[in-house]
Coordinates of C-alpha atoms in Angstrom, one line a residue:
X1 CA 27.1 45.4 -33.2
X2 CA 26.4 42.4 -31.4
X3 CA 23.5 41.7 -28.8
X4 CA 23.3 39.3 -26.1
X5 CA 21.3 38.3 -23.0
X6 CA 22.3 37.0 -19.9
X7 CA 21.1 35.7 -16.6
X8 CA 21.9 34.9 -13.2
X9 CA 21.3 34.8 -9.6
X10 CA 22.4 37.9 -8.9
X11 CA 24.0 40.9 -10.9
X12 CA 27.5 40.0 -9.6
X13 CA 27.3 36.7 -11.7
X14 CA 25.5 38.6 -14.7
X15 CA 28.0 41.7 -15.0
X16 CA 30.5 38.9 -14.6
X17 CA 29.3 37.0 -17.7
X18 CA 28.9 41.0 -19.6
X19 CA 32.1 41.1 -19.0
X20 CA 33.5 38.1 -20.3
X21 CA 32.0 38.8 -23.1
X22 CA 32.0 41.9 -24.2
X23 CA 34.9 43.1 -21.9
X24 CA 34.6 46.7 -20.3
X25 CA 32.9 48.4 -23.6
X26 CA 30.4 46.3 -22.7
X27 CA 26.5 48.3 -22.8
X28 CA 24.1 47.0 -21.1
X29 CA 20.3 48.1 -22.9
X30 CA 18.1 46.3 -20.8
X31 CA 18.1 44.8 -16.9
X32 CA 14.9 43.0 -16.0
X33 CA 14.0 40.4 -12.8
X34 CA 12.2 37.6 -13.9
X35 CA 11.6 34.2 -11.7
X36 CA 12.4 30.9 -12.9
X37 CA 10.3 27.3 -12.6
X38 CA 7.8 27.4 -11.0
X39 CA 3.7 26.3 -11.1
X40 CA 2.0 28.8 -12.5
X41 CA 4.1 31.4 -11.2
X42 CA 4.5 30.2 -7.4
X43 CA 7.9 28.6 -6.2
X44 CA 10.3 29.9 -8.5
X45 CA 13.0 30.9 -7.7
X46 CA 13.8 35.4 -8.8
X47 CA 17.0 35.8 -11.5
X48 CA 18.2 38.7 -13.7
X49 CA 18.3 38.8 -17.1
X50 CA 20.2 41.7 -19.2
X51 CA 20.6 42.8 -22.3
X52 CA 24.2 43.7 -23.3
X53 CA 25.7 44.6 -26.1
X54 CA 29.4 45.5 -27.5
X55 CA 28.8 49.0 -28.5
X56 CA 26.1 52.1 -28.5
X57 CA 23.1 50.9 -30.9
X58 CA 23.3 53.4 -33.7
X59 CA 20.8 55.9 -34.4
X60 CA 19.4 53.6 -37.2
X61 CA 18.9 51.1 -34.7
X62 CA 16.3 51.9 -32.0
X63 CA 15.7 49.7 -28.8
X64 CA 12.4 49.4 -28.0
X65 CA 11.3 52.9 -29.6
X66 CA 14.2 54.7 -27.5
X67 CA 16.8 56.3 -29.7
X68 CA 19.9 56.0 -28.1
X69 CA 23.3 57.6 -28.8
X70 CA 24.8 57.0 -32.2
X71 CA 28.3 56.2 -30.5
X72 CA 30.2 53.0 -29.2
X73 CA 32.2 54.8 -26.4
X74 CA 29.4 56.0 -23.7
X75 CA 27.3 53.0 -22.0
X76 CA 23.8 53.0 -22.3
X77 CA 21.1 51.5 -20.9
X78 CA 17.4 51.4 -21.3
X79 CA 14.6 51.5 -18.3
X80 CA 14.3 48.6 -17.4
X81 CA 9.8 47.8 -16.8
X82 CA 9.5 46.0 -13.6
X83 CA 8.0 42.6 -14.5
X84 CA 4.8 41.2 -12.6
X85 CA 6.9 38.6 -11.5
X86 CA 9.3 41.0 -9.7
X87 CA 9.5 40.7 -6.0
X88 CA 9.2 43.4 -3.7
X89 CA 13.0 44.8 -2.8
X90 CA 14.1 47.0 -0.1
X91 CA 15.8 50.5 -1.8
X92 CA 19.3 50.3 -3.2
X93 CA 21.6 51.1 -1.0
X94 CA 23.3 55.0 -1.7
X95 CA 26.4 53.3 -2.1
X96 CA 25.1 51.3 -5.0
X97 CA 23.5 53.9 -6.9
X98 CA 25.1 54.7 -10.4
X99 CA 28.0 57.4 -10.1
X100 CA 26.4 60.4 -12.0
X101 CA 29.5 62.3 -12.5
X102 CA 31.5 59.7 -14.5
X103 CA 28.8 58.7 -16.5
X104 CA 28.0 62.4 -17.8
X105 CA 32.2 62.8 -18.2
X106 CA 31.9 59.9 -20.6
X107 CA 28.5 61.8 -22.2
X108 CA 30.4 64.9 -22.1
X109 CA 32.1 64.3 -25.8
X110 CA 28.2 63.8 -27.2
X111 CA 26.1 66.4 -25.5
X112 CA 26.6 71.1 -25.9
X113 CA 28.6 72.0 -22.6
X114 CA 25.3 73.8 -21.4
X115 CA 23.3 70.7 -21.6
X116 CA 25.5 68.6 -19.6
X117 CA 24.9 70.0 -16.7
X118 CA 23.4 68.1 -14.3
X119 CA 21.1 69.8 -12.8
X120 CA 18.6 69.6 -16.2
X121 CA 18.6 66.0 -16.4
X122 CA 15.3 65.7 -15.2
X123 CA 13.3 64.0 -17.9
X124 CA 11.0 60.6 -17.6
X125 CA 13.2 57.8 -19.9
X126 CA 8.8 57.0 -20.6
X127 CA 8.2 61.0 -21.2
X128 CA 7.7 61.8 -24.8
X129 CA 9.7 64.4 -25.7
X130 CA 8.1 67.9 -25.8
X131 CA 8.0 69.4 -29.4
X132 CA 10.9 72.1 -30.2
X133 CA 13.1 70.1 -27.4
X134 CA 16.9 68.9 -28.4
X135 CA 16.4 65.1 -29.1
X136 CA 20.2 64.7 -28.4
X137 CA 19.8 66.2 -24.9
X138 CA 16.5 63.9 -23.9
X139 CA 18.8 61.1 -25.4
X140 CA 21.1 61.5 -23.2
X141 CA 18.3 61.9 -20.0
X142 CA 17.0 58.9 -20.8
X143 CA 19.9 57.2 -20.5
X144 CA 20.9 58.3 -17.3
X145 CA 17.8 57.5 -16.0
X146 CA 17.7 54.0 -17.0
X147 CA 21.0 53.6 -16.0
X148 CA 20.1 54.7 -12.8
X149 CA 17.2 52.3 -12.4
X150 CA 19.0 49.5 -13.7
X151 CA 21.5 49.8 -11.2
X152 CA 19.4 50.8 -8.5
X153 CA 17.2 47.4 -9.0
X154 CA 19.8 45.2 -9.5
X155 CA 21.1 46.3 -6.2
X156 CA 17.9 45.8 -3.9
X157 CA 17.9 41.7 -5.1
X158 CA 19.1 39.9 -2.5
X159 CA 21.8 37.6 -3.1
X160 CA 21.3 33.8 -4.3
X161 CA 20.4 31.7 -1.2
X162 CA 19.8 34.3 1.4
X163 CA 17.7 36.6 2.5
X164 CA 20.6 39.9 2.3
X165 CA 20.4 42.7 -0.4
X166 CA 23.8 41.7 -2.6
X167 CA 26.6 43.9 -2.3
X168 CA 26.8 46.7 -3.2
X169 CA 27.8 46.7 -7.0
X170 CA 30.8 49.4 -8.5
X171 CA 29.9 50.9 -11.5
X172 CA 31.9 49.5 -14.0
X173 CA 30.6 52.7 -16.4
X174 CA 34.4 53.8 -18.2
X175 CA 34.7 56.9 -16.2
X176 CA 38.6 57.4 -17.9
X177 CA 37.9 58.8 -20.7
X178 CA 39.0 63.0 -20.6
X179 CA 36.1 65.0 -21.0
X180 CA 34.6 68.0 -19.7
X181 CA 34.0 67.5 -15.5
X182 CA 31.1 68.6 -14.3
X183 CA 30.8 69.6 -10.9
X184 CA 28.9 67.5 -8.3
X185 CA 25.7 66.2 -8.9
X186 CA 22.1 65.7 -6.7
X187 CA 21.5 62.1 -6.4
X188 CA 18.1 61.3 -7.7
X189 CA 15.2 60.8 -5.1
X190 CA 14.9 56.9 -4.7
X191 CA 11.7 55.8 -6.4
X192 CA 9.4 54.8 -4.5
X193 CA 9.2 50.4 -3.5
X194 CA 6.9 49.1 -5.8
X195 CA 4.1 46.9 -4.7
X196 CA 4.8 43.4 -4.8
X197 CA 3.1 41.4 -7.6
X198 CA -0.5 40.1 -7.1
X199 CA 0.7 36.8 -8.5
X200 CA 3.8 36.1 -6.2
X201 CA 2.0 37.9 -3.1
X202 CA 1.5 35.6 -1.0
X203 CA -2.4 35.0 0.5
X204 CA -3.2 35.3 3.6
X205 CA -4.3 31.8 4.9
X206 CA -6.7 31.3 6.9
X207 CA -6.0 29.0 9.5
X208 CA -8.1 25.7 9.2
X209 CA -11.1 25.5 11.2
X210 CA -10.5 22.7 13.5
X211 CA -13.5 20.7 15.0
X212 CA -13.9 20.7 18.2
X213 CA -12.9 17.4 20.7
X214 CA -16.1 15.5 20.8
X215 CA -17.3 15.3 24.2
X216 CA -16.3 12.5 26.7
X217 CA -18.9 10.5 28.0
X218 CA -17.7 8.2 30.7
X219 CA -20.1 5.9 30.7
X220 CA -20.3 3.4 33.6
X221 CA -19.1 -0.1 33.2
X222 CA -22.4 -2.5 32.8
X223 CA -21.4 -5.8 34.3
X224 CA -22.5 -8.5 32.2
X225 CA -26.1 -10.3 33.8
X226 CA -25.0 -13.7 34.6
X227 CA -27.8 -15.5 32.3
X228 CA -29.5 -17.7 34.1
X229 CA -30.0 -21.6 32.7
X230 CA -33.6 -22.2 31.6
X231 CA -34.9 -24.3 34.2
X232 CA -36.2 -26.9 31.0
X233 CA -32.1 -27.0 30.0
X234 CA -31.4 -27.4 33.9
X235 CA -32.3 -31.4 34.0
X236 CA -30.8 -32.0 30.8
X237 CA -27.3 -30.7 31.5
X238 CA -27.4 -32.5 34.6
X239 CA -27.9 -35.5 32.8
X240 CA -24.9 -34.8 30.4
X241 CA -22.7 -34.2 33.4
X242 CA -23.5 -37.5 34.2
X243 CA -22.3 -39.2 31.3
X244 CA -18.8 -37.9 32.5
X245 CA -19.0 -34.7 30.0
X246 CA -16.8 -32.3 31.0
X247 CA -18.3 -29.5 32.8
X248 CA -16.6 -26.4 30.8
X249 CA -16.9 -27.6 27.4
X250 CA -20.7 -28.9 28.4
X251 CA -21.8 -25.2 29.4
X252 CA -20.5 -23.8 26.4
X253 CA -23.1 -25.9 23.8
X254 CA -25.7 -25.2 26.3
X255 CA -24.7 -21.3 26.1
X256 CA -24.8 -21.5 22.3
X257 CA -28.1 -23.8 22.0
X258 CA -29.6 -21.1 24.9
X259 CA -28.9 -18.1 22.2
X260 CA -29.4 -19.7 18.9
X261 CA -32.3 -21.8 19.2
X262 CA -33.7 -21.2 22.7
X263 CA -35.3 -17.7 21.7
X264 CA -37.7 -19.7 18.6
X265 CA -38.9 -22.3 20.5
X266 CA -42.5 -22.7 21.6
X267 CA -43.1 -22.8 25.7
X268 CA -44.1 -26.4 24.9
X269 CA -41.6 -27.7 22.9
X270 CA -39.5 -30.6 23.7
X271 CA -35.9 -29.2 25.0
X272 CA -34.7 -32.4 24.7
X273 CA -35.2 -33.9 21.2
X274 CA -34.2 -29.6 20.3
X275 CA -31.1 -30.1 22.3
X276 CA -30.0 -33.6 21.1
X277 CA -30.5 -31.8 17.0
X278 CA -28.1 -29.2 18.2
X279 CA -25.3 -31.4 19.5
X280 CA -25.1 -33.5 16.4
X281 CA -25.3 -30.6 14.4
X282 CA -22.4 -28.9 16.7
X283 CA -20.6 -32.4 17.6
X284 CA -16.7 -32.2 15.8
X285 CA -17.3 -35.4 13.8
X286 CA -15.8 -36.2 10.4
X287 CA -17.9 -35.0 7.8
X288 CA -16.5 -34.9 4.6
X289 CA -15.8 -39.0 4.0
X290 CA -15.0 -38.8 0.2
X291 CA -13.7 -41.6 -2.3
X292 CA -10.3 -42.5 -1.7
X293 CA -7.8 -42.4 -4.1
X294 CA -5.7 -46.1 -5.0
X295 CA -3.2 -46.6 -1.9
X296 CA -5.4 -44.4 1.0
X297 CA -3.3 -45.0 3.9
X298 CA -4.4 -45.0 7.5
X299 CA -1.7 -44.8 10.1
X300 CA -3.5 -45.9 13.9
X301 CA -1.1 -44.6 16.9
X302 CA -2.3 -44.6 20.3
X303 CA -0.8 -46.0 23.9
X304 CA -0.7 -49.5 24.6
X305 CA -3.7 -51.8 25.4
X306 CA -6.5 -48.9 23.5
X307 CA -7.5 -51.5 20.8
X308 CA -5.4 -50.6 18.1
X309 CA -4.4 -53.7 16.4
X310 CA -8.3 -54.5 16.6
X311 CA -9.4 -51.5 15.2
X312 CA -7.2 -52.1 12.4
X313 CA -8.9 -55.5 11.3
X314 CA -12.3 -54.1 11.9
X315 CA -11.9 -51.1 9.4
X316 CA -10.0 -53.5 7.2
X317 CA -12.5 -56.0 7.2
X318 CA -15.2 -54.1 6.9
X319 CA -13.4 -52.6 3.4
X320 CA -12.5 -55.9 2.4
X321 CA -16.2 -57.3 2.9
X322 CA -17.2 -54.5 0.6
X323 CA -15.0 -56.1 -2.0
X324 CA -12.2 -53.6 -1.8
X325 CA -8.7 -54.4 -2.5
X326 CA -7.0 -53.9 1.3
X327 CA -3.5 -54.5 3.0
X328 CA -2.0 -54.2 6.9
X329 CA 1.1 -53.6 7.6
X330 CA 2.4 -54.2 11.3
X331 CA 5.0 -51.4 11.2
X332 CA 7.5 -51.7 14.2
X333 CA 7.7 -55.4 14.9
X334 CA 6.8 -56.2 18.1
X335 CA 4.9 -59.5 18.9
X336 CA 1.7 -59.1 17.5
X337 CA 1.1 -63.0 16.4
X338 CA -2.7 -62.7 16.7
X339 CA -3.2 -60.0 14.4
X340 CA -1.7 -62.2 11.4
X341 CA -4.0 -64.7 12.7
X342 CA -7.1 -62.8 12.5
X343 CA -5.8 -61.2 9.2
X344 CA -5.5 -64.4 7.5
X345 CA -9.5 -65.6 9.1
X346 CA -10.5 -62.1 7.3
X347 CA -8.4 -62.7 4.2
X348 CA -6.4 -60.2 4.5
X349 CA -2.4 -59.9 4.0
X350 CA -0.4 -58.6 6.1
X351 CA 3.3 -57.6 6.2
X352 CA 5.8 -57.4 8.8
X353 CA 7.8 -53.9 8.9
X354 CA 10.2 -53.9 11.8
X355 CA 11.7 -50.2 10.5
X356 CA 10.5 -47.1 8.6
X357 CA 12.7 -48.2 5.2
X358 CA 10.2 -51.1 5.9
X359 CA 7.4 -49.5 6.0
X360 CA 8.0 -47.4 2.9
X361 CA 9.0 -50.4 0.7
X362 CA 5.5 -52.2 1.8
X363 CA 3.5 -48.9 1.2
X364 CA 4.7 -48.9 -2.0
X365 CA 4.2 -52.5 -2.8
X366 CA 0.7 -51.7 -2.3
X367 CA 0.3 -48.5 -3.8
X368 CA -2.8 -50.7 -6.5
X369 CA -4.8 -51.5 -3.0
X370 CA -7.7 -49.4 -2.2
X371 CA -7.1 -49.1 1.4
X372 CA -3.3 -49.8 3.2
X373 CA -3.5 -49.4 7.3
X374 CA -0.7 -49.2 8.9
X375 CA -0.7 -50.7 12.6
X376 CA 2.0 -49.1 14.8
X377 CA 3.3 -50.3 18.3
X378 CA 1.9 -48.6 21.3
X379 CA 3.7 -46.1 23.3
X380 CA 3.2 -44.4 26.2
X381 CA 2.5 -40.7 26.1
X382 CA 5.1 -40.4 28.7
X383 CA 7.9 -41.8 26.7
X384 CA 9.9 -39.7 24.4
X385 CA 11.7 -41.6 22.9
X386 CA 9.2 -44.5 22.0
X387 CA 7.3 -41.7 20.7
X388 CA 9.8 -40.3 18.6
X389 CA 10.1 -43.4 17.3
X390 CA 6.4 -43.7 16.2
X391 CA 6.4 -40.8 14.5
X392 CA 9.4 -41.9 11.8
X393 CA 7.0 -44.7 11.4
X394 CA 4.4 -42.8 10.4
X395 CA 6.2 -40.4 8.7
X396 CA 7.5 -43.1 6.2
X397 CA 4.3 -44.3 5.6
X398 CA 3.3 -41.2 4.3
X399 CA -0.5 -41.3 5.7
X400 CA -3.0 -40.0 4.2
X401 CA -5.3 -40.1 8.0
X402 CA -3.2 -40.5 11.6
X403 CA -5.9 -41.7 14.0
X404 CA -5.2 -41.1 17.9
X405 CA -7.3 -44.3 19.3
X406 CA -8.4 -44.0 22.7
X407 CA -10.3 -45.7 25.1
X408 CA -13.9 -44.0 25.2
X409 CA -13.9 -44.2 28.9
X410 CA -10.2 -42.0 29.1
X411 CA -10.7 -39.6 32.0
X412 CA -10.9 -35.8 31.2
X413 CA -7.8 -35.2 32.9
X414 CA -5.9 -37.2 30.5
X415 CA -6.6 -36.0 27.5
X416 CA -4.1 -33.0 27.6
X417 CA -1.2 -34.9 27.7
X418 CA -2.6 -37.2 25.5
X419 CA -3.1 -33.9 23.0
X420 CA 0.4 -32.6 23.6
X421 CA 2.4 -35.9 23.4
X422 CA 0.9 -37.4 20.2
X423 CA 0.1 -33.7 17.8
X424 CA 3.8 -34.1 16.8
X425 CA 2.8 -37.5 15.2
X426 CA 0.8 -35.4 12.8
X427 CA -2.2 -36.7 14.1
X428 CA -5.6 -35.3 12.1
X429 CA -8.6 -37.6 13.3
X430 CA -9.9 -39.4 16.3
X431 CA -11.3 -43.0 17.4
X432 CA -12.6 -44.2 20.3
X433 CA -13.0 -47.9 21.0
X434 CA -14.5 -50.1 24.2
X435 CA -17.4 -48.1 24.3
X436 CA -19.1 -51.8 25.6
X437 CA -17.0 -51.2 28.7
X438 CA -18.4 -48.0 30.0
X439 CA -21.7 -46.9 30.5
X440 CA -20.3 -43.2 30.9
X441 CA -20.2 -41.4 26.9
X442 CA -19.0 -38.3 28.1
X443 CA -16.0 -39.2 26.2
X444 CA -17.4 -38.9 22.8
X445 CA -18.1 -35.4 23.7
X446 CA -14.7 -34.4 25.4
X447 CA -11.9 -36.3 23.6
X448 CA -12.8 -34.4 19.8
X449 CA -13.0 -31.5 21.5
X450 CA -9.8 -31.2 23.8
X451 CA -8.0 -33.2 21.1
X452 CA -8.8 -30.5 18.7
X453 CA -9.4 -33.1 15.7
X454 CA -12.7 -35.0 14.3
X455 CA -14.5 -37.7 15.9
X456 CA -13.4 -40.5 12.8
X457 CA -14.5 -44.5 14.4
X458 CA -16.2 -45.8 17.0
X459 CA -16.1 -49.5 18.6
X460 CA -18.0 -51.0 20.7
X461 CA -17.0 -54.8 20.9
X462 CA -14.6 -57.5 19.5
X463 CA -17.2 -58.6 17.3
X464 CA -15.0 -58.4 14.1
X465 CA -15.4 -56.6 11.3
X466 CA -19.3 -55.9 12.7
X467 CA -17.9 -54.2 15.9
X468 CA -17.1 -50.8 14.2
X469 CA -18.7 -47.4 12.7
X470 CA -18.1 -44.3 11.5
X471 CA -18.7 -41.8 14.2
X472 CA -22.7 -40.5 13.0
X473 CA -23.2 -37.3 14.1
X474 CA -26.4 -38.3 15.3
X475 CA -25.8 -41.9 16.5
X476 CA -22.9 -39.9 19.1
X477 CA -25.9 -37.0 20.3
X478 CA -28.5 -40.7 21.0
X479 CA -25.8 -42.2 23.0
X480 CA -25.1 -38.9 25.2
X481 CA -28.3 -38.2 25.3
X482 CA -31.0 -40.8 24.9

C-alpha cells in the first residue's frame, strides 16, 4: 500500500492530484485545512492537505488508532481534527455533502445485511466503542462519518482568490460496484460552524486616539517700533553723511553698532571714539595679507584717467624698495611712454604686451619674481567690447588679485554700473586712489561695500612709491571719522 499527501488551494486541485496518482481507487484517510506563510500565524494564506492512499489500510495497519477496513475496494477516510489554524466556513452546501447510499452499496460486500442499514450508523468516528459491540460495524460508522466530514469541510473553503465557497464537489466514491441497495438514507444534521481560531481571529482595533487640533490663537500683528536714533549717535551720523557716505548703507552700521555695543555702554562714554572702533572693526577691508608665493600676479583694471598706471609703480616700488624681486608688464599697448620712464627711475623692468599670447609669454618669463603687475588699458564701463577685451587680458595673465581702481571721490550713483560692468573681469579686491583731491571720504565707505569686494590700496598723491598703503582698517574709520 502506498501513502501520499497532497495539498492545494482548494479540494478541486487536491482530488485532482489524488487522482493522478492513485487513479479512482484512490482512499483518501485524512483531509485537514492548514494555512501557509505567514508571521506567526497571521497573513497566510488557508490550503488543504490530504492523505491518500491506493488501497484500504489493512487491519494490521491502523491510522491513527482507527481500525479501518481490511479491504482495497471501499474508500475510506478518517475524521479529519479541525486545526487551530482553520478558518471559520460557512456550511457545506446539501449538494456537496457525501452521497450516503453509494458509499454504504460499496460497504455493503463488508458489513451483515442487518447492519448496513442506514438508519444505525449513528456512532461518533472519536466514540470508543462500547464493550460487546461488532467492531466491524463501528468500522464501518466511523468511516462514514469521516467521510462525511471530510467532504463536508472541504466544501465550505472558499475557492483560491475569492471570497465564494468552491463548487460543489461530486463524490468520486466508486458507487458501481453491485452490492446490496439500501433504501434512502437521512442526511446527517450539519455540525454545527466551529468558532474561528483565536490565533487567526482577527482583534478588534481600537481606533487611534487622535489629539485634538491645538487651538488657534490669532494673535494681532505687532508693528515693529521704529527705534529711535540715540540722540549721542544723531551728530555723529550727520557727520558721516557729510563725508558723502551713502545714506542706506550708513544707517545700517549705525543699526548694528545701536544693538551690539550701544546697550554696554556707560551714559558717559565717548560715542564717538566707541563708534569709530566699530567701523574698523566692521569696514570690508582686506585682512588676510599673507606671503606670496614666487610669480604673485596683480592684474589693475579700471576706466580711464583713475590712476592705474600710477598705482602700478607705487605698489611696485614700494616691493622693490623692500628688496623684492618685481616686474610690470603694460598689457594692451596703448601709449603709455611715461610709465617706462618712471619704471626705469624706480629700477624696475617693464615689458610691452600688445595681446593676451603676450601677456602669457611675459608672465611666464617672470614666473622667479616675487611680485608681476600687470597694467591693463582703461576702458569705459560703457563699452562692451573694450571690456571684453580687458578681460582676455587678464584672463591670460592668470592673476592671482584683479583690483577695480577707482577714484575715491566716484559718486554713489556710479558705483552700480561700475559693479556690473567690471565683475565679469573676475575682479576680487578694491583700490581707491586721489584721495588728495577730495575732502569727501564717504567713498572709502561706499565703494567696498556696493562693489561687494575688500577695500585692498589706498593713494593719496603722486609722491611715488611713498604715495600708497594698504587700506588699515583703522587708518579708513580716522579719515571718515576724525
Amino acid at each position: 500500500m502506498q501513502t501520499k499527501q497532497f495539498s492545494g488551494a482548494t479540494i478541486d486541485d487536491v482530488l485532482g492530484q489524488v487522482r493522478a496518482e492513485f487513479g479512482d481507487e484512490a482512499v483518501i484517510l485524512e483531509t485537514r485545512n492548514v494555512v501557509r506563510g505567514g508571521v506567526a500565524g497571521f497573513f497566510g494564506k488557508a490550503a488543504i492537505e490530504v492523505t491518500a492512499s491506493d488501497q484500504m489500510p489493512g487491519a494490521d495497519a491502523p491510522a491513527d488508532g482507527l481500525d479501518l477496513l481490511d479491504t482495497d475496494e471501499a474508500p475510506a477516510a478518517r475524521p479529519a481534527s479541525r486545526p487551530a489554524s482553520a478558518v471559520q466556513a460557512e456550511p457545506a452546501p446539501e449538494d456537496a455533502v457525501l452521497d450516503t447510499e453509494a458509499f454504504l452499496r460499496n460497504l455493503g460486500r463488508h458489513l451483515a445485511p442487518e447492519e448496513a442499514e442506514p438508519g444505525r450508523l449513528v456512532a461518533p468516528v472519536a466514540a470508543a466503542p462500547a464493550a460487546g459491540q461488532d467492531p466491524e460495524r463501528d468500522r464501518a460508522r466511523a468511516i462514514i462519518e469521516a467521510a462525511r466530514a471530510a467532504v463536508r469541510e472541504a466544501a465550505a473553503q472558499p475557492a483560491s482568490g475569492s471570497g465564494s465557497p468552491s463548487p460543489a464537489v461530486e463524490p468520486w466514491v466508486d458507487d458501481a460496484v453491485p452490492g446490496p441497495g439500501p433504501g434512502p438514507v437521512a442526511a446527517a444534521p450539519e455540525p454545527p460552524a466551529a468558532e474561528p481560531p483565536a490565533a487567526l481571529a482577527p482583534a478588534p482595533v481600537a481606533p487611534a486616539p487622535v489629539a485634538p487640533a491645538p487651538a488657534r490663537i490669532d494673535l494681532p500683528p505687532v508693528p515693529r517700533a521704529e527705534r529711535p536714533l540715540d540722540p549721542a549717535l544723531a551728530g555723529l551720523r550727520a557727520e558721516l553723511l557729510g563725508t558723502g557716505a551713502d545714506e542706506r548703507r550708513l544707517d545700517s552700521l549705525l543699526e548694528g553698532f545701536q544693538r551690539a555695543v550701544g546697550p554696554f555702554l556707560s551714559p558717559g562714554a565717548d560715542r564717538r571714539t566707541a563708534l569709530r572702533d566699530y567701523l574698523a572693526a566692521r569696514l570690508p577691508v582686506v585682512r588676510d595679507w599673507r606671503p606670496w608665493r614666487t610669480g604673485h600676479t596683480i592684474a589693475l583694471v579700471g576706466q580711464s584717467g583713475v590712476g592705474k598706471s600710477s598705482t602700478a609703480l607705487k605698489i611696485a616700488g614700494r616691493f622693490r624698495a623692500a628688496g623684492m624681486e618685481v616686474a610690470i608688464i603694460a598689457a594692451g599697448g596703448g601709449a603709455r611712454g611715461a610709465l617706462g620712464d618712471r619704471a626705469r627711475e624706480l629700477g624696475l623692468p617693464v615689458v610691452d604686451a600688445p595681446d593676451a599670447d603676450a601677456v602669457a609669454e611675459a608672465c611666464r618669463a617672470f614666473a622667479d619674481r616675487d611680485l608681476v603687475i600687470v597694467d591693463t588699458p582703461g576702458c569705459s564701463h560703457m563699452a562692451p567690447a573694450d571690456l571684453e577685451r580687458v578681460r582676455g587680458l587678464v584672463e591670460a595673465a592668470a592673476a592671482d588679485e584683479t583690483h577695480l581702481v577707482m577714484a575715491a571721490a566716484t559718486p554713489a550713483g556710479d558705483l552700480g554700473d561700475l559693479q556690473q560692468a567690471f565683475r565679469p573681469l573676475g575682479i576680487n579686491r578694491v583700490s581707491l586712489t586721489k584721495l588728495d583731491e577730495t575732502r569727501f571720504f564717504g567713498g572709502l565707505l561706499n565703494a567696498p561695500m556696493r562693489i561687494g569686494r575688500p577695500l585692498a590700496y589706498i593713494a593719496d598723491g603722486t609722491a611715488l612709491p611713498a604715495a600708497i598703503a594698504p587700506a588699515d582698517p583703522r587708518l579708513v574709520a580716522e579719515l571718515l571719522l576724525p
